Amino acid sequence: MAIFVKGVIFEGVDTTAPDCWHIDAYMARGGYQALKKILDNKMPQEDVIAEVKNSGLRGRGGAGFPTGLKWSFMPRSFPGDKYVVCNTDEGEPGTFKDRDILLYNPHALIEGMIIAGYAMGCKAGYNYIHGEIFEAYELFEAALDEARKAGFLGQNILGTDFSFDLFAHHGYGAYICGEETALLESLEGKKGQPRFKPPFPASFGLYGKPTTINNTESFASVPFIIRDGGQKFLEAGKPNNGGTKLFSISGHVNRPGNYEIPLGTPFATLLEMAGGMKDGKKLKAVIPGGSSAPVLPGEVMMELTMDYDSIAKAGSMLGSGAVIVMNEDVCMVKALERLAYFYHEESCGQCTPCREGTGWLYKVIHRIANGEGREGDLELLESVGNNMAGRTICALADAAVFPVRSFTKHFRHEFEHLIEHKKSLVDHKWC
Amino acid sequence: MLEIEIDGKKLTVNQGSTVMDAAHAAGTYIPHFCYHKKLSIAANCRMCLVEVEKAPKPLPACATPVTDGMKVYTASPLAKKAQAGVMEFLLINHPLDCPICDQGGECQLQDLAVGYGNSASRYQEEKRVVVGKDMGPLVSAEEMSRCIHCTRCVRFTEEIGGFQEIGMANRSEFSEIMPFLGKTVDSEISGNVIDLCPVGALTSKPFRYSTRAWELSRRKSVSPHDGLGANLIVQVKQNEVMRVLPLENEAINECWLSDRDRFAYEGLNSAERLQKPMIKFDGKWHETDWQTALEYVVKGLNGVSADHGKDAIGFLLSPHSTTEELYLAQKLARAFGVNNVDAALRRSDTRVAKQQQGALWLGSSIVELAASKSILVVGATQRSEQPLLASRLRQSVKKGSQLNVIHVADDELFTSLNAKLIVAPQQLVNALAQVLKAVVTAKAGETAIDLAAANVSAEAQAIADSLCAADSASIVLGNVAQNHPAFSELLALAQEIARLTGARFGIAAAAANTVGADVAGANPVRGAFGQNVTAGLSAAEMLAAPRKAYVLLNNEVEADSYNGQQAVAAMKQAATVIALTAYKGAGLLDYADVLLPIAPFSETAGSFINMEGKLQSFNGVVRPLGETRPAWKVLRVLGNMLSLNGFEQNSCEEVRAELLALGDIAAQLNNGQSVLAANVAAGNGELVRVGDVPLYHADPICRRADSLQQTAAAAVPQLQLNPADAERLGLQDGQAVTVAQGAAEVSLQLRTDAALAQGAARVAAAHPATVALGGLFEPIQIKRG
Amino acid sequence: MLSAESLAKIDRELAKYPADQARSAVMGALRIALTERREKGATPEERCLNSEVIEFVANYIGIAPVAAYEVATFYNMYDMKPVGKHKITVCTNLPCALRGGMNAAEYIGKKLGIHLGETTADGKFTLLEGECMGACGDAPVLLVNNHSMCSFMTPEAIDKKLAELE
Ligand SMILES: Cc1cc2nc3c(=O)[nH]c(=O)nc-3n(C[C@H](O)[C@H](O)[C@H](O)COP(=O)(O)O)c2cc1C
Ligand code: SF4
Ligand code: FES
């Protein structure tokens, strides 16, 4: 459930009101004004892109790439079709913000995608929605119908010569489809196996046509940026880290949920907002950016602010903004074992190092967790990880290795203890 | 052009090349598994990782485009470490039992593991076990634990075969290569996945575990089946052909083989091989020695000649025989005074030979045909006639060529067609005439052919537009056109269209030596290299007006003639039938008197001239079986025994030299027709048979290849009818029907198929179940039950 | 093979994509086919995808059957194995585990007398372990029959849900 603090996307959204997602409610909050502004003023495409650039918006899907810059890569005078694609395949463990956007404020995304379509000269868009959130998919389809009926989608939008249509595509259970080129393959009706880049989607994307892919939150931020100006968005955060950001807090806190707060807010503040540590237990570790981000010890986290640069400096990443909080009862070997299982299970299977390496990592960690670890296993994990990271088509292999490296670095003694004494240093309790 | 450096070696490469291409140009080997020059880039095995200056991590050579000034290190410490890392991953789940693996000794993984791997295994978990799959009678997928997921096989079926028959199911380390549940791999070029598979996962079912790779010797040869002339490596052990592999020839078969080229060798070791001369007397067959048999032949020929004259003798020669054999056979016939010589056994149009001005051929090279921007294929069951040509045209379409088809059935070609005109056999001429008419209008040209009866359909117009607009165009007549009673008309029309559009035109030769037969003089009207001869009867004429004696070279008339029924009747009434054959087939045993065991292509030297007019010579790869002798030798001795001049050759090479001294092959290739009369009136509405030749019944060797005979393509032919025709006849899909031509009736199962033109009744030729029937493109009657 | 209603739904999926890109609809078509089988199937075998349905869908869309099979086996939610009348998937991934995901799975298993991956003898329930469902804040979460997400599944909530599904 989203909890608004000083936000962009959830400003004015009463998530407890059952009809907050409807177009009327959205328009009452100032929705579709940005689109009208563009169309009424016949705003040049470059100006829309420039405004997004000014906002300092960085991709909210994990990599943090500047959105305006990405939009400017789309070939201007391409003769054929071009596409804009939204990534709502939110499957990164710990991340659950995009689902709330679909459930409570879908029109922000729709408006953002229409504006993107306008700015990049696309005539159609697709929103790829995570398999497990079928109800959100159905609701989004209903929202699309509303937008179509209101004349914001389809031919000659609001009587102008701009036409754009938008469709929802439902995934069916594959984490890898969050990777943008796997998502495109999946959208084309194939297995979600990432494509080698180059060529990049901007030149060879959906159906081989120029395509821009952004995260749900990135698109949903756009109406605000256009309506209120990029500068205002930028100021809501801090330099190079413009805007507010949705943080999904999960784990051992009292009030897990989504918090939309300015980038640069101290972690301690965020933890407090989330009601602090559950049962008053001690904070042990935090994964600050989704399961693929390196874990950080609790005390390190308490010193950090929640923005791209600060977290990167500490050796992790802001990623998708999923903050997984763990208390003193968690055996870090067990925690890593569960994550390793996930990557093993979710590898798409095409690259040798990832297909074979994720399985190998899991089996060794599993062994250690079960008290069957051997001397040299930590070196083996490191070496196998080194042979995987940076050797594959997409970053899933890296994502599988980061937790292994960081868990064994920051909590090495727990692993060593388990290998040596065949039992955990911690009296492990999941919750 | 870009300047780059690979391992310190400077070179210039084209824009758009990959590092792998560049390394290839520089002669530098980069280890790889998934990369294959003919397949799309997958970049999934990661074996080809190399160091590129300024790149933070190693890059896959196969997928990384070259940039100007790039410096690549293929064996730097970083590259080697990456390669060794990948090799370790490939091996952790791969069985390490090379000594019992069928691929042992010719395994890329085994080879590269030695050069690029580490010795000790750090993987101590249990190895993955993957259950075997059934891909059909040709490709074994029993050992799928060995698969390294390079997806070459998947990409092959989809990209080259045109239809994805193999997939990679599941994901992560549970990924498995498999055909669709319960389906086999039925592509006519499926065997190539065996070559593509870098490990022992996909292997040859017929060859499996028969021998070890290093016990085989490799000999070059040429495929004796279709007119493409695929180059072969024949592998031999203890005087037996054990396996056939492709010999790469970019201009002909590229690196592929059709399954017919690859697996037909089983027929060479068939139990039906004739190993000793045999003579039939007192109604029984007796094995005998060569001398006796040849004397019997001489006596027979002299006898018939004395009693009935030379014209009572006919020579029916196979277009699958070598050029040397055909040359000597026609020389023998003519020296003896017999003019009835022909190798166009399935041709029904007797006018063609009389009008032709040279050897009929493709009209261009295979490469030129494939590069044509517009291609019109007339009367061809492409995928069974020349499977690799069909695949090549599919690639042409991918590269932007327009493929147009005029045919009797809308057969699945697994490619997109620009336009197609699907008509009953009796409408083929009219269909092509429509195209000519549209061309005449478009080009404001003239033609001597009366086109009044041709009404240009939209499809014909589209075909004509395509041919007219293209800066290079080709018209090809397939086997159905060549065997059709109106072949002359089709040739004449093609010639006119070609004249007006600037297109090339020609025939896709059915057999390995169709072109060679014409060059060598195995033709009733033209001698070797077009020498003037006294005209004799064509094959169809020799059978329509039966002779007293027949000499058969390498053919079985019931399956290899236009009209099997008529052919067998002709044989049976003859005083003597002398067969030079590698097999004692049931037909020959029934109607022949003498069987002389001659060597198939694998046991003799010889040469074939392929559809593009290229002469390809080869040597025997094994010694002749039993008392088998090369046919050229048998013919030479017969010449001596008949006291004829000019039979002193001591080797096959001498025969070839004698023939080739007569002229220049290229100058012989000529599709010109002197007569342009053509009755273009559309035929009537009666049902006409489409007697096309099934994939694995085209010649005596493949008819005896056991594994090929177990494929779906070799199944008993069905009667195929357009559903509208079936309805009109009150017949239902799947029901048993009796089809009749002339005196013969055979019962078949009916399959309705909307792909078939109305008025066409497809009953395939050359299969034991249908050989009793009559002409391949003649009216046919259908009865219930 | 499929009802007119399902075919109409598939046609609606097809309409989302360019005419020459029908393949894009295969995921939706397989989902629709599976849903129909789940709703109509009387036995666990009849509730999952089999080769006939996959081939039918492939032919309907105009792609190779093996290509549709690749899709059906790549994505987790397509049931390729026999499945109970109610399929319950529990997320046990780390964020959920930290808030009772594992306990919920265990609780349901005990209650139904089955282990993860199994189906009750009466064919009513199948219990599966799932990966991240993008709802970690609502843990423990279950997905019932692929399409209905249940949040904050305490033992009491689970009891209630199971009773509803009886
Ligand atoms: C393994 C993997 C999983 C990913 N999962 C997601 C995801 O669930 N949602 C998402 O928006 N981006 C995900 N990404 C990042 C996308 O590839 C892509 O960078 C992003 O959608 C771009 O949008 P943005 O620029 O707006 O962030 C993933 C990347 C990888 C390598
Ligand atoms: S790294 Fe893994 S998930 Fe990514 S493309 Fe390669 S095999 Fe697939
Ligand atoms: S050959 Fe380049 S990744 Fe396989």
CSV table of C-alpha atoms in Angstrom, one decimal, chain B residues 459-699:
chain,number,residue,atom,x,y,z
B,459,GLU,CA,-2.0,-14.0,-60.0
B,460,ALA,CA,-0.5,-14.4,-63.5
B,461,GLN,CA,-0.4,-10.6,-63.6
B,462,ALA,CA,1.5,-10.5,-60.3
B,463,ILE,CA,4.0,-13.0,-61.5
B,464,ALA,CA,4.5,-11.2,-64.8
B,465,ASP,CA,4.9,-7.9,-62.9
B,466,SER,CA,7.5,-9.5,-60.6
B,467,LEU,CA,9.5,-10.9,-63.6
B,468,CYS,CA,9.3,-7.6,-65.5
B,469,ALA,CA,10.3,-5.4,-62.6
B,470,ALA,CA,13.3,-7.4,-61.4
B,471,ASP,CA,16.7,-6.6,-62.8
B,472,SER,CA,17.6,-10.3,-62.6
B,473,ALA,CA,14.9,-12.9,-63.1
B,474,SER,CA,14.9,-16.7,-63.6
B,475,ILE,CA,12.2,-19.2,-64.7
B,476,VAL,CA,12.8,-22.8,-63.7
B,477,LEU,CA,10.8,-25.8,-64.9
B,478,GLY,CA,10.6,-28.6,-62.3
B,479,ASN,CA,10.2,-32.3,-62.6
B,480,VAL,CA,6.5,-32.1,-62.8
B,481,ALA,CA,6.8,-29.8,-65.8
B,482,GLN,CA,9.5,-32.0,-67.3
B,483,ASN,CA,7.5,-35.2,-67.1
B,484,HIS,CA,4.3,-33.5,-68.2
B,485,PRO,CA,2.9,-34.3,-71.7
B,486,ALA,CA,3.1,-30.6,-72.5
B,487,PHE,CA,6.7,-30.1,-71.6
B,488,SER,CA,7.4,-28.6,-75.0
B,489,GLU,CA,4.7,-26.0,-74.6
B,490,LEU,CA,6.0,-25.1,-71.2
B,491,LEU,CA,9.5,-24.8,-72.5
B,492,ALA,CA,8.4,-22.7,-75.4
B,493,LEU,CA,6.3,-20.3,-73.2
B,494,ALA,CA,9.2,-20.0,-70.7
B,495,GLN,CA,11.5,-19.2,-73.6
B,496,GLU,CA,9.2,-16.4,-74.8
B,497,ILE,CA,8.8,-14.9,-71.3
B,498,ALA,CA,12.5,-15.0,-70.8
B,499,ARG,CA,13.1,-13.4,-74.2
B,500,LEU,CA,10.7,-10.5,-73.4
B,501,THR,CA,11.8,-10.0,-69.8
B,502,GLY,CA,15.5,-10.7,-70.1
B,503,ALA,CA,15.1,-13.5,-67.6
B,504,ARG,CA,17.1,-16.7,-67.7
B,505,PHE,CA,15.1,-20.0,-68.1
B,506,GLY,CA,15.9,-23.6,-67.7
B,507,ILE,CA,15.1,-26.9,-66.0
B,508,ALA,CA,15.9,-28.0,-62.5
B,509,ALA,CA,17.3,-31.4,-63.5
B,510,ALA,CA,15.7,-34.3,-61.7
B,511,ALA,CA,18.6,-36.7,-61.6
B,512,ALA,CA,22.3,-36.4,-60.9
B,513,ASN,CA,23.1,-36.8,-64.5
B,514,THR,CA,20.1,-35.5,-66.5
B,515,VAL,CA,22.3,-32.9,-68.1
B,516,GLY,CA,25.2,-35.3,-68.5
B,517,ALA,CA,22.9,-37.7,-70.4
B,518,ASP,CA,22.2,-35.1,-73.0
B,519,VAL,CA,25.8,-34.2,-73.3
B,520,ALA,CA,26.9,-37.8,-73.6
B,521,GLY,CA,24.4,-38.6,-76.3
B,522,ALA,CA,22.0,-40.7,-74.3
B,523,ASN,CA,19.3,-39.0,-76.4
B,524,PRO,CA,17.3,-40.4,-79.3
B,525,VAL,CA,18.1,-37.5,-81.6
B,526,ARG,CA,21.5,-36.1,-80.6
B,527,GLY,CA,24.7,-37.9,-80.2
B,528,ALA,CA,27.5,-37.1,-77.8
B,529,PHE,CA,28.2,-33.3,-77.9
B,530,GLY,CA,25.4,-32.9,-80.4
B,531,GLN,CA,26.9,-35.2,-83.0
B,532,ASN,CA,24.6,-36.0,-85.8
B,533,VAL,CA,23.0,-39.4,-85.5
B,534,THR,CA,20.1,-41.2,-87.1
B,535,ALA,CA,17.1,-40.4,-85.0
B,536,GLY,CA,15.7,-43.1,-83.0
B,537,LEU,CA,12.8,-43.6,-80.6
B,538,SER,CA,12.5,-41.9,-77.2
B,539,ALA,CA,11.9,-43.8,-74.1
B,540,ALA,CA,8.2,-43.2,-74.2
B,541,GLU,CA,8.0,-44.2,-77.8
B,542,MET,CA,10.0,-47.4,-77.2
B,543,LEU,CA,7.5,-48.4,-74.6
B,544,ALA,CA,4.4,-47.3,-76.4
B,545,ALA,CA,5.5,-49.3,-79.5
B,546,PRO,CA,7.1,-52.3,-77.8
B,547,ARG,CA,10.5,-53.6,-78.9
B,548,LYS,CA,11.6,-57.2,-79.1
B,549,ALA,CA,14.7,-56.5,-76.9
B,550,TYR,CA,15.5,-54.0,-74.3
B,551,VAL,CA,18.8,-53.1,-72.7
B,552,LEU,CA,18.3,-51.5,-69.3
B,553,LEU,CA,21.1,-49.6,-67.6
B,554,ASN,CA,20.7,-49.0,-63.9
B,555,ASN,CA,16.9,-48.6,-63.9
B,556,GLU,CA,13.7,-50.4,-62.9
B,557,VAL,CA,11.2,-49.5,-65.5
B,558,GLU,CA,8.1,-50.0,-63.3
B,559,ALA,CA,9.3,-47.2,-61.0
B,560,ASP,CA,11.5,-45.1,-63.3
B,561,SER,CA,9.2,-44.7,-66.3
B,562,TYR,CA,6.5,-42.3,-67.1
B,563,ASN,CA,4.0,-45.1,-67.4
B,564,GLY,CA,5.0,-48.1,-65.3
B,565,GLN,CA,2.1,-50.2,-66.4
B,566,GLN,CA,3.0,-49.8,-70.1
B,567,ALA,CA,6.7,-50.3,-69.4
B,568,VAL,CA,6.2,-53.6,-67.6
B,569,ALA,CA,3.9,-54.8,-70.4
B,570,ALA,CA,6.5,-53.9,-73.0
B,571,MET,CA,9.2,-55.8,-71.0
B,572,LYS,CA,7.0,-58.8,-70.7
B,573,GLN,CA,6.3,-59.1,-74.4
B,574,ALA,CA,10.0,-58.7,-75.3
B,575,ALA,CA,12.1,-61.7,-76.4
B,576,THR,CA,14.9,-60.5,-74.1
B,577,VAL,CA,15.4,-57.9,-71.5
B,578,ILE,CA,19.0,-57.4,-70.5
B,579,ALA,CA,19.5,-55.4,-67.3
B,580,LEU,CA,22.8,-53.9,-66.1
B,581,THR,CA,21.9,-53.3,-62.5
B,582,ALA,CA,23.2,-53.1,-59.0
B,583,TYR,CA,20.0,-54.7,-57.6
B,584,LYS,CA,18.0,-57.8,-58.2
B,585,GLY,CA,14.7,-56.1,-57.6
B,586,ALA,CA,11.4,-57.9,-57.7
B,587,GLY,CA,10.4,-56.2,-61.0
B,588,LEU,CA,13.6,-57.1,-62.8
B,589,LEU,CA,13.4,-60.6,-61.5
B,590,ASP,CA,10.0,-60.8,-63.1
B,591,TYR,CA,10.6,-59.3,-66.5
B,592,ALA,CA,14.3,-59.5,-67.3
B,593,ASP,CA,16.3,-62.4,-68.7
B,594,VAL,CA,19.8,-61.4,-67.8
B,595,LEU,CA,21.0,-59.5,-64.8
B,596,LEU,CA,24.5,-58.1,-65.0
B,597,PRO,CA,25.8,-56.8,-61.6
B,598,ILE,CA,27.2,-53.3,-62.2
B,599,ALA,CA,28.8,-50.9,-59.7
B,600,PRO,CA,26.8,-48.2,-58.1
B,601,PHE,CA,28.6,-44.8,-57.9
B,602,SER,CA,30.5,-45.7,-54.8
B,603,GLU,CA,32.3,-48.6,-56.5
B,604,THR,CA,33.4,-47.0,-59.7
B,605,ALA,CA,35.0,-43.9,-61.1
B,606,GLY,CA,32.8,-41.6,-63.1
B,607,SER,CA,31.4,-38.1,-63.4
B,608,PHE,CA,28.0,-36.4,-63.2
B,609,ILE,CA,27.1,-33.1,-64.9
B,610,ASN,CA,24.8,-31.3,-62.5
B,611,MET,CA,21.9,-29.0,-63.3
B,612,GLU,CA,24.1,-26.0,-63.8
B,613,GLY,CA,26.3,-27.9,-66.3
B,614,LYS,CA,29.2,-28.5,-64.0
B,615,LEU,CA,31.1,-31.8,-64.6
B,616,GLN,CA,32.2,-33.3,-61.3
B,617,SER,CA,34.3,-36.4,-61.4
B,618,PHE,CA,34.9,-38.9,-58.6
B,619,ASN,CA,36.6,-42.2,-57.9
B,620,GLY,CA,35.2,-45.3,-56.4
B,621,VAL,CA,35.4,-45.3,-52.7
B,622,VAL,CA,35.1,-49.1,-52.1
B,623,ARG,CA,35.9,-52.1,-54.2
B,624,PRO,CA,32.9,-53.5,-56.2
B,625,LEU,CA,30.8,-55.9,-54.2
B,626,GLY,CA,31.1,-59.6,-55.1
B,627,GLU,CA,31.5,-60.0,-58.8
B,628,THR,CA,30.1,-56.6,-59.5
B,629,ARG,CA,31.9,-54.7,-62.3
B,630,PRO,CA,31.8,-51.0,-63.3
B,631,ALA,CA,29.3,-50.6,-66.0
B,632,TRP,CA,31.8,-48.9,-68.3
B,633,LYS,CA,33.9,-52.0,-68.3
B,634,VAL,CA,30.9,-54.2,-69.0
B,635,LEU,CA,29.9,-52.0,-71.9
B,636,ARG,CA,33.5,-52.0,-73.2
B,637,VAL,CA,33.7,-55.8,-73.1
B,638,LEU,CA,30.3,-56.1,-74.8
B,639,GLY,CA,31.5,-53.8,-77.5
B,640,ASN,CA,34.5,-56.1,-78.0
B,641,MET,CA,32.3,-59.2,-78.0
B,642,LEU,CA,30.0,-57.6,-80.5
B,643,SER,CA,33.1,-56.8,-82.7
B,644,LEU,CA,32.5,-53.1,-82.6
B,645,ASN,CA,35.1,-50.5,-83.2
B,646,GLY,CA,36.1,-48.0,-80.5
B,647,PHE,CA,36.0,-50.0,-77.4
B,648,GLU,CA,39.6,-50.2,-76.3
B,649,GLN,CA,39.4,-47.9,-73.3
B,650,ASN,CA,41.5,-49.1,-70.3
B,651,SER,CA,40.1,-46.9,-67.7
B,652,CYS,CA,37.1,-44.7,-66.9
B,653,GLU,CA,39.4,-41.7,-67.3
B,654,GLU,CA,40.1,-42.8,-70.8
B,655,VAL,CA,36.4,-43.0,-71.5
B,656,ARG,CA,36.0,-39.5,-70.1
B,657,ALA,CA,38.8,-38.1,-72.0
B,658,GLU,CA,37.5,-39.5,-75.3
B,659,LEU,CA,34.1,-38.0,-74.6
B,660,LEU,CA,35.3,-34.6,-73.4
B,661,ALA,CA,37.6,-34.3,-76.5
B,662,LEU,CA,34.4,-34.0,-78.5
B,663,GLY,CA,33.6,-30.6,-77.4
B,664,ASP,CA,33.0,-28.0,-74.8
B,665,ILE,CA,30.3,-28.7,-72.2
B,666,ALA,CA,29.4,-25.0,-71.8
B,667,ALA,CA,28.7,-24.8,-75.5
B,668,GLN,CA,26.3,-27.7,-75.3
B,669,LEU,CA,24.1,-26.1,-72.7
B,670,ASN,CA,21.2,-24.7,-74.5
B,671,ASN,CA,17.5,-24.6,-73.7
B,672,GLY,CA,16.5,-23.1,-77.0
B,673,GLN,CA,13.5,-24.5,-78.7
B,674,SER,CA,13.1,-24.2,-82.5
B,675,VAL,CA,9.3,-24.7,-82.5
B,676,LEU,CA,7.1,-22.2,-80.7
B,677,ALA,CA,3.7,-23.7,-81.4
B,678,ALA,CA,1.7,-24.1,-78.3
B,679,ASN,CA,-1.9,-25.1,-77.7
B,680,VAL,CA,-2.7,-22.9,-74.7
B,681,ALA,CA,-6.3,-23.8,-74.4
B,682,ALA,CA,-7.3,-24.7,-70.9
B,683,GLY,CA,-7.8,-28.4,-70.4
B,684,ASN,CA,-11.1,-30.0,-69.6
B,685,GLY,CA,-12.5,-30.7,-66.1
B,686,GLU,CA,-11.6,-34.4,-65.8
B,687,LEU,CA,-9.5,-35.6,-63.0
B,688,VAL,CA,-5.8,-35.8,-64.0
B,689,ARG,CA,-3.2,-37.7,-62.0
B,690,VAL,CA,-0.4,-35.8,-60.4
B,691,GLY,CA,2.3,-38.5,-60.3
B,692,ASP,CA,5.1,-36.8,-58.7
B,693,VAL,CA,8.0,-38.8,-57.4
B,694,PRO,CA,8.3,-39.2,-53.6
B,695,LEU,CA,11.4,-38.0,-51.9
B,696,TYR,CA,12.8,-41.5,-51.1
B,697,HIS,CA,11.6,-43.4,-54.2
B,698,ALA,CA,13.5,-41.4,-56.8
B,699,ASP,CA,16.2,-43.9,-57.7
